[in-house]
mmCIF file of C-alpha atoms in Angstrom:
data_model
loop_
_atom_site.group_PDB
_atom_site.id
_atom_site.type_symbol
_atom_site.label_atom_id
_atom_site.label_comp_id
_atom_site.label_asym_id
_atom_site.label_seq_id
_atom_site.Cartn_x
_atom_site.Cartn_y
_atom_site.Cartn_z
ATOM 1 C CA UNK A 1 1.402 -12.803 -5.485
ATOM 2 C CA UNK A 2 5.059 -13.126 -6.326
ATOM 3 C CA UNK A 3 8.094 -11.076 -5.368
ATOM 4 C CA UNK A 4 9.989 -9.676 -8.341
ATOM 5 C CA UNK A 5 13.800 -9.557 -7.907
ATOM 6 C CA UNK A 6 14.359 -5.902 -8.683
ATOM 7 C CA UNK A 7 17.675 -4.304 -7.780
ATOM 8 C CA UNK A 8 16.471 -0.680 -7.801
ATOM 9 C CA UNK A 9 12.862 -0.844 -6.542
ATOM 10 C CA UNK A 10 12.145 -2.020 -2.996
ATOM 11 C CA UNK A 11 9.378 -4.512 -2.239
ATOM 12 C CA UNK A 12 8.275 -4.961 -5.847
ATOM 13 C CA UNK A 13 5.560 -7.585 -6.133
ATOM 14 C CA UNK A 14 3.239 -8.792 -8.876
ATOM 15 C CA UNK A 15 -0.354 -9.468 -7.839
ATOM 16 C CA UNK A 16 -0.305 -12.097 -10.569
ATOM 17 C CA UNK A 17 -0.484 -15.693 -9.422
ATOM 18 C CA UNK A 18 -2.505 -15.004 -6.279
ATOM 19 C CA UNK A 19 -5.011 -17.865 -5.837
ATOM 20 C CA UNK A 20 -8.695 -17.009 -6.212
ATOM 21 C CA UNK A 21 -11.944 -18.915 -5.749
ATOM 22 C CA UNK A 22 -12.781 -21.662 -8.194
ATOM 23 C CA UNK A 23 -9.152 -22.572 -8.755
ATOM 24 C CA UNK A 24 -8.469 -19.407 -10.712
ATOM 25 C CA UNK A 25 -5.574 -16.957 -10.230
ATOM 26 C CA UNK A 26 -4.733 -13.315 -10.885
ATOM 27 C CA UNK A 27 -3.204 -12.799 -14.332
ATOM 28 C CA UNK A 28 0.485 -11.882 -14.098
ATOM 29 C CA UNK A 29 2.185 -8.738 -15.323
ATOM 30 C CA UNK A 30 -0.840 -6.423 -15.163
ATOM 31 C CA UNK A 31 -0.970 -4.982 -11.633
ATOM 32 C CA UNK A 32 2.150 -4.552 -9.530
ATOM 33 C CA UNK A 33 2.966 -2.931 -6.197
ATOM 34 C CA UNK A 34 6.150 -1.610 -4.644
ATOM 35 C CA UNK A 35 7.896 0.921 -2.471
ATOM 36 C CA UNK A 36 8.873 4.335 -3.817
ATOM 37 C CA UNK A 37 10.566 4.597 -7.212
ATOM 38 C CA UNK A 38 13.210 7.176 -6.359
ATOM 39 C CA UNK A 39 16.031 4.755 -7.245
ATOM 40 C CA UNK A 40 14.477 3.200 -10.325
ATOM 41 C CA UNK A 41 17.122 2.633 -13.010
ATOM 42 C CA UNK A 42 15.805 0.680 -15.983
ATOM 43 C CA UNK A 43 19.260 0.388 -17.545
ATOM 44 C CA UNK A 44 20.552 -1.350 -14.425
ATOM 45 C CA UNK A 45 17.331 -3.206 -13.705
ATOM 46 C CA UNK A 46 16.240 -5.324 -16.689
ATOM 47 C CA UNK A 47 13.630 -7.097 -14.542
ATOM 48 C CA UNK A 48 11.674 -3.872 -14.108
ATOM 49 C CA UNK A 49 12.317 -2.735 -17.660
ATOM 50 C CA UNK A 50 10.767 -5.956 -18.948
ATOM 51 C CA UNK A 51 7.529 -5.256 -17.091
ATOM 52 C CA UNK A 52 6.672 -2.422 -19.468
ATOM 53 C CA UNK A 53 4.949 -0.330 -16.803
ATOM 54 C CA UNK A 54 2.614 2.186 -18.428
ATOM 55 C CA UNK A 55 0.859 3.718 -15.400
ATOM 56 C CA UNK A 56 2.221 4.560 -11.941
ATOM 57 C CA UNK A 57 -0.044 5.547 -9.040
ATOM 58 C CA UNK A 58 1.799 7.256 -6.169
ATOM 59 C CA UNK A 59 -0.051 7.114 -2.841
ATOM 60 C CA UNK A 60 2.487 9.261 -0.947
ATOM 61 C CA UNK A 61 2.078 12.671 0.683
ATOM 62 C CA UNK A 62 3.367 15.917 -0.851
ATOM 63 C CA UNK A 63 6.330 15.893 1.540
ATOM 64 C CA UNK A 64 7.269 12.306 0.749
ATOM 65 C CA UNK A 65 7.139 12.968 -2.976
ATOM 66 C CA UNK A 66 9.248 16.117 -2.617
ATOM 67 C CA UNK A 67 11.897 14.326 -0.557
ATOM 68 C CA UNK A 68 12.125 11.294 -2.834
ATOM 69 C CA UNK A 69 10.648 12.008 -6.280
ATOM 70 C CA UNK A 70 9.696 8.980 -8.349
ATOM 71 C CA UNK A 71 11.672 8.039 -11.413
ATOM 72 C CA UNK A 72 9.104 7.003 -13.997
ATOM 73 C CA UNK A 73 9.712 4.715 -16.970
ATOM 74 C CA UNK A 74 9.767 6.604 -20.265
ATOM 75 C CA UNK A 75 6.298 6.869 -21.722
ATOM 76 C CA UNK A 76 4.534 5.979 -18.459
ATOM 77 C CA UNK A 77 1.862 8.136 -16.828
ATOM 78 C CA UNK A 78 2.295 9.262 -13.224
ATOM 79 C CA UNK A 79 -0.928 9.675 -11.234
ATOM 80 C CA UNK A 80 -0.803 11.149 -7.727
ATOM 81 C CA UNK A 81 -3.353 9.973 -5.172
ATOM 82 C CA UNK A 82 -2.417 11.105 -1.647
ATOM 83 C CA UNK A 83 -4.145 8.569 0.595
ATOM 84 C CA UNK A 84 -3.262 10.376 3.823
ATOM 85 C CA UNK A 85 -4.104 13.967 2.805
ATOM 86 C CA UNK A 86 -7.258 14.150 4.929
ATOM 87 C CA UNK A 87 -5.628 12.326 7.835
ATOM 88 C CA UNK A 88 -2.763 14.798 7.665
ATOM 89 C CA UNK A 89 -5.090 17.791 7.819
ATOM 90 C CA UNK A 90 -7.099 16.261 10.644
ATOM 91 C CA UNK A 91 -4.065 15.380 12.773
ATOM 92 C CA UNK A 92 -2.051 18.485 11.976
ATOM 93 C CA UNK A 93 1.035 16.291 11.652
ATOM 94 C CA UNK A 94 2.236 13.411 9.552
ATOM 95 C CA UNK A 95 0.707 10.039 10.454
ATOM 96 C CA UNK A 96 3.193 7.366 11.499
ATOM 97 C CA UNK A 97 2.820 5.597 8.162
ATOM 98 C CA UNK A 98 4.289 8.662 6.443
ATOM 99 C CA UNK A 99 7.187 9.416 8.787
ATOM 100 C CA UNK A 100 9.005 6.174 9.490
ATOM 101 C CA UNK A 101 12.451 7.699 9.044
ATOM 102 C CA UNK A 102 11.718 10.674 11.301
ATOM 103 C CA UNK A 103 10.366 8.499 14.087
ATOM 104 C CA UNK A 104 13.299 6.094 13.987
ATOM 105 C CA UNK A 105 15.886 8.871 14.184
ATOM 106 C CA UNK A 106 15.354 9.627 17.889
ATOM 107 C CA UNK A 107 14.744 6.769 20.347
ATOM 108 C CA UNK A 108 13.566 9.097 23.118
ATOM 109 C CA UNK A 109 10.953 10.778 20.921
ATOM 110 C CA UNK A 110 9.874 7.400 19.593
ATOM 111 C CA UNK A 111 9.410 6.030 23.104
ATOM 112 C CA UNK A 112 7.390 9.079 24.169
ATOM 113 C CA UNK A 113 5.027 9.002 21.208
ATOM 114 C CA UNK A 114 4.986 5.327 20.285
ATOM 115 C CA UNK A 115 5.852 3.246 23.341
ATOM 116 C CA UNK A 116 3.452 1.191 25.394
ATOM 117 C CA UNK A 117 1.314 0.070 22.468
ATOM 118 C CA UNK A 118 0.782 3.592 21.098
ATOM 119 C CA UNK A 119 2.359 2.684 17.747
ATOM 120 C CA UNK A 120 -0.052 -0.184 17.208
ATOM 121 C CA UNK A 121 -2.999 2.034 18.123
ATOM 122 C CA UNK A 122 -1.845 4.756 15.717
ATOM 123 C CA UNK A 123 -1.521 2.314 12.858
ATOM 124 C CA UNK A 124 -4.936 0.787 13.534
ATOM 125 C CA UNK A 125 -6.424 4.283 13.442
ATOM 126 C CA UNK A 126 -4.624 5.036 10.176
ATOM 127 C CA UNK A 127 -5.884 1.813 8.633
ATOM 128 C CA UNK A 128 -9.452 2.731 9.572
ATOM 129 C CA UNK A 129 -8.903 6.059 7.806
ATOM 130 C CA UNK A 130 -7.987 4.157 4.628
ATOM 131 C CA UNK A 131 -11.639 3.109 4.567
ATOM 132 C CA UNK A 132 -13.486 6.275 5.538
ATOM 133 C CA UNK A 133 -11.418 9.378 4.723
ATOM 134 C CA UNK A 134 -12.252 11.251 1.554
ATOM 135 C CA UNK A 135 -8.677 11.384 0.266
ATOM 136 C CA UNK A 136 -8.217 7.654 0.758
ATOM 137 C CA UNK A 137 -11.504 6.889 -0.955
ATOM 138 C CA UNK A 138 -10.465 9.024 -3.934
ATOM 139 C CA UNK A 139 -7.093 7.264 -4.100
ATOM 140 C CA UNK A 140 -8.496 3.742 -4.028
ATOM 141 C CA UNK A 141 -11.256 4.692 -6.476
ATOM 142 C CA UNK A 142 -8.506 5.795 -8.870
ATOM 143 C CA UNK A 143 -6.636 2.532 -8.309
ATOM 144 C CA UNK A 144 -9.639 0.348 -9.122
ATOM 145 C CA UNK A 145 -10.678 2.469 -12.094
ATOM 146 C CA UNK A 146 -7.200 2.401 -13.615
ATOM 147 C CA UNK A 147 -6.642 -1.300 -12.885
ATOM 148 C CA UNK A 148 -9.891 -2.093 -14.702
ATOM 149 C CA UNK A 149 -8.850 -0.142 -17.801
ATOM 150 C CA UNK A 150 -6.947 -2.149 -20.403
ATOM 151 C CA UNK A 151 -5.615 1.122 -21.832
ATOM 152 C CA UNK A 152 -3.717 1.754 -18.581
ATOM 153 C CA UNK A 153 -1.341 -1.060 -19.549
ATOM 154 C CA UNK A 154 0.728 -2.704 -16.798
ATOM 155 C CA UNK A 155 0.026 -0.634 -13.689
ATOM 156 C CA UNK A 156 2.228 -0.173 -10.626
ATOM 157 C CA UNK A 157 0.958 1.408 -7.404
ATOM 158 C CA UNK A 158 3.099 2.305 -4.430
ATOM 159 C CA UNK A 159 3.684 4.345 -1.275
ATOM 160 C CA UNK A 160 7.022 4.756 0.544
ATOM 161 C CA UNK A 161 7.746 1.290 1.922
ATOM 162 C CA UNK A 162 5.117 -0.463 -0.189
ATOM 163 C CA UNK A 163 3.233 -1.736 2.822
ATOM 164 C CA UNK A 164 0.365 0.056 4.603
ATOM 165 C CA UNK A 165 -1.260 2.260 1.953
ATOM 166 C CA UNK A 166 -0.171 -0.082 -0.799
ATOM 167 C CA UNK A 167 -1.225 -3.186 1.138
ATOM 168 C CA UNK A 168 -4.769 -1.879 1.529
ATOM 169 C CA UNK A 169 -5.008 -1.253 -2.193
ATOM 170 C CA UNK A 170 -3.855 -4.800 -2.883
ATOM 171 C CA UNK A 171 -6.310 -6.173 -0.328
ATOM 172 C CA UNK A 172 -9.263 -4.414 -1.960
ATOM 173 C CA UNK A 173 -8.305 -5.595 -5.461
ATOM 174 C CA UNK A 174 -7.731 -9.186 -4.381
ATOM 175 C CA UNK A 175 -10.946 -9.307 -2.338
ATOM 176 C CA UNK A 176 -12.947 -8.105 -5.349
ATOM 177 C CA UNK A 177 -11.288 -10.717 -7.543
ATOM 178 C CA UNK A 178 -12.299 -13.527 -5.195
ATOM 179 C CA UNK A 179 -9.364 -14.149 -2.839
ATOM 180 C CA UNK A 180 -10.501 -15.639 0.487
ATOM 181 C CA UNK A 181 -9.719 -14.183 3.917
ATOM 182 C CA UNK A 182 -6.747 -16.472 4.556
ATOM 183 C CA UNK A 183 -5.205 -15.542 1.217
ATOM 184 C CA UNK A 184 -5.732 -11.832 1.865
ATOM 185 C CA UNK A 185 -3.980 -12.061 5.228
ATOM 186 C CA UNK A 186 -1.161 -14.238 3.918
ATOM 187 C CA UNK A 187 -0.466 -11.822 1.074
ATOM 188 C CA UNK A 188 -0.716 -8.849 3.418
ATOM 189 C CA UNK A 189 1.907 -10.295 5.769
ATOM 190 C CA UNK A 190 4.155 -11.480 2.956
ATOM 191 C CA UNK A 191 5.717 -8.023 2.522
ATOM 192 C CA UNK A 192 7.408 -8.198 5.940
ATOM 193 C CA UNK A 193 10.730 -9.754 4.827
ATOM 194 C CA UNK A 194 11.257 -7.236 2.022
ATOM 195 C CA UNK A 195 10.313 -4.264 4.168
ATOM 196 C CA UNK A 196 12.604 -5.364 6.998
ATOM 197 C CA UNK A 197 15.479 -5.783 4.540
ATOM 198 C CA UNK A 198 14.883 -2.328 3.085
ATOM 199 C CA UNK A 199 14.859 -0.679 6.500
ATOM 200 C CA UNK A 200 17.510 -2.864 8.171
ATOM 201 C CA UNK A 201 20.164 -0.113 8.488
ATOM 202 C CA UNK A 202 17.625 2.250 10.029
ATOM 203 C CA UNK A 203 16.421 -0.384 12.504
ATOM 204 C CA UNK A 204 19.975 -1.272 13.477
ATOM 205 C CA UNK A 205 20.855 2.376 14.023
ATOM 206 C CA UNK A 206 17.739 2.932 16.106
ATOM 207 C CA UNK A 207 18.331 -0.058 18.383
ATOM 208 C CA UNK A 208 22.079 0.687 18.659
ATOM 209 C CA UNK A 209 21.144 4.147 19.948
ATOM 210 C CA UNK A 210 18.983 2.556 22.654
ATOM 211 C CA UNK A 211 15.700 2.407 20.780
ATOM 212 C CA UNK A 212 13.081 -0.159 21.711
ATOM 213 C CA UNK A 213 13.118 -2.893 19.023
ATOM 214 C CA UNK A 214 9.387 -3.483 19.554
ATOM 215 C CA UNK A 215 8.679 0.096 18.458
ATOM 216 C CA UNK A 216 10.848 -0.325 15.369
ATOM 217 C CA UNK A 217 9.034 -3.527 14.479
ATOM 218 C CA UNK A 218 5.624 -1.892 14.989
ATOM 219 C CA UNK A 219 6.604 0.851 12.540
ATOM 220 C CA UNK A 220 8.423 -1.201 9.938
ATOM 221 C CA UNK A 221 6.399 -4.399 9.921
ATOM 222 C CA UNK A 222 2.777 -5.159 9.188
ATOM 223 C CA UNK A 223 0.621 -7.049 11.674
ATOM 224 C CA UNK A 224 -2.703 -8.873 11.417
ATOM 225 C CA UNK A 225 -4.297 -6.378 13.810
ATOM 226 C CA UNK A 226 -3.597 -3.513 11.372
ATOM 227 C CA UNK A 227 -5.405 -5.133 8.452
ATOM 228 C CA UNK A 228 -8.152 -6.408 10.762
ATOM 229 C CA UNK A 229 -8.826 -2.803 11.831
ATOM 230 C CA UNK A 230 -9.487 -1.778 8.217
ATOM 231 C CA UNK A 231 -11.578 -4.852 7.454
ATOM 232 C CA UNK A 232 -13.645 -4.247 10.595
ATOM 233 C CA UNK A 233 -14.185 -0.639 9.476
ATOM 234 C CA UNK A 234 -15.477 -1.912 6.135
ATOM 235 C CA UNK A 235 -17.839 -4.305 7.911
ATOM 236 C CA UNK A 236 -19.078 -1.674 10.373
ATOM 237 C CA UNK A 237 -19.660 1.096 7.834
ATOM 238 C CA UNK A 238 -20.711 -0.853 4.751
ATOM 239 C CA UNK A 239 -21.352 -4.481 5.641
ATOM 240 C CA UNK A 240 -19.243 -5.922 2.836
ATOM 241 C CA UNK A 241 -16.283 -5.173 0.589
ATOM 242 C CA UNK A 242 -18.613 -4.951 -2.415
ATOM 243 C CA UNK A 243 -20.719 -2.244 -0.753
ATOM 244 C CA UNK A 244 -17.598 -0.385 0.412
ATOM 245 C CA UNK A 245 -16.370 -0.282 -3.170
ATOM 246 C CA UNK A 246 -19.745 0.705 -4.578
ATOM 247 C CA UNK A 247 -20.917 3.171 -1.908
ATOM 248 C CA UNK A 248 -17.708 4.303 -0.206
ATOM 249 C CA UNK A 249 -15.430 4.484 -3.213
ATOM 250 C CA UNK A 250 -18.159 5.233 -5.735
ATOM 251 C CA UNK A 251 -16.915 2.593 -8.180
ATOM 252 C CA UNK A 252 -19.587 1.391 -10.591
ATOM 253 C CA UNK A 253 -20.484 -2.280 -10.832
ATOM 254 C CA UNK A 254 -19.448 -2.193 -14.499
ATOM 255 C CA UNK A 255 -15.933 -1.141 -13.457
ATOM 256 C CA UNK A 256 -15.710 -3.997 -10.970
ATOM 257 C CA UNK A 257 -16.813 -6.425 -13.669
ATOM 258 C CA UNK A 258 -14.210 -4.993 -16.045
ATOM 259 C CA UNK A 259 -11.579 -5.404 -13.326
ATOM 260 C CA UNK A 260 -12.496 -9.062 -12.907
ATOM 261 C CA UNK A 261 -12.601 -9.701 -16.653
ATOM 262 C CA UNK A 262 -9.157 -8.182 -17.092
ATOM 263 C CA UNK A 263 -7.349 -9.651 -14.079
ATOM 264 C CA UNK A 264 -8.886 -13.047 -13.369
ATOM 265 C CA UNK A 265 -7.202 -15.839 -15.337
#
């Protein structure tokens, strides 16, 4: 997976180039991931314009989309797939993955709700919900179905920071295409530099106001334990990624084969 030097889209990455089994790689320019597209400006960003994105899948909540609406390339389709909708209803409040800015605005509130390892526990719980909640299953089913469809053209999927919800989508695609466990983890962790750059002013403000830097890092960064929680949930509930995709997401074997035929180079 390669970072794409966009000036108006945070954490834009192409799944293309990721190594797969048998010495093969993911074909470039077909499936991309990023943070939100609220600042997308194709006139000022020829790198993104050249990608020719035809389909955008937005994994964010209603509130996130209302606060920072996507700017979509002309002629592209926007598909909404709220990963956290069921988690939101169950918790009665926004999960941490959907309220980074709120949580980093008040160090005292952050310490109360997220100190002492609570942040890590909340994220692990959210990652498990990516596997088993109905809204998440619908979102990732849409992602795989669209990514397998040549008519979808170059596809970009994203959440707010382009990490948790987006990272799980990338993990599922790459696992199906034949990436090994080490590659999945390396690609998962590779978003950290871009995410930290994007949120640097917020982190600095939080710590300057007396906030615990460990809490900020737990919210902004991604950690092996987060992804491991989701992978363990797949193993516990389904036994394998293939069965999770078939039985949990309801994606037909023919769609998985079409995905591989389209994306494996």
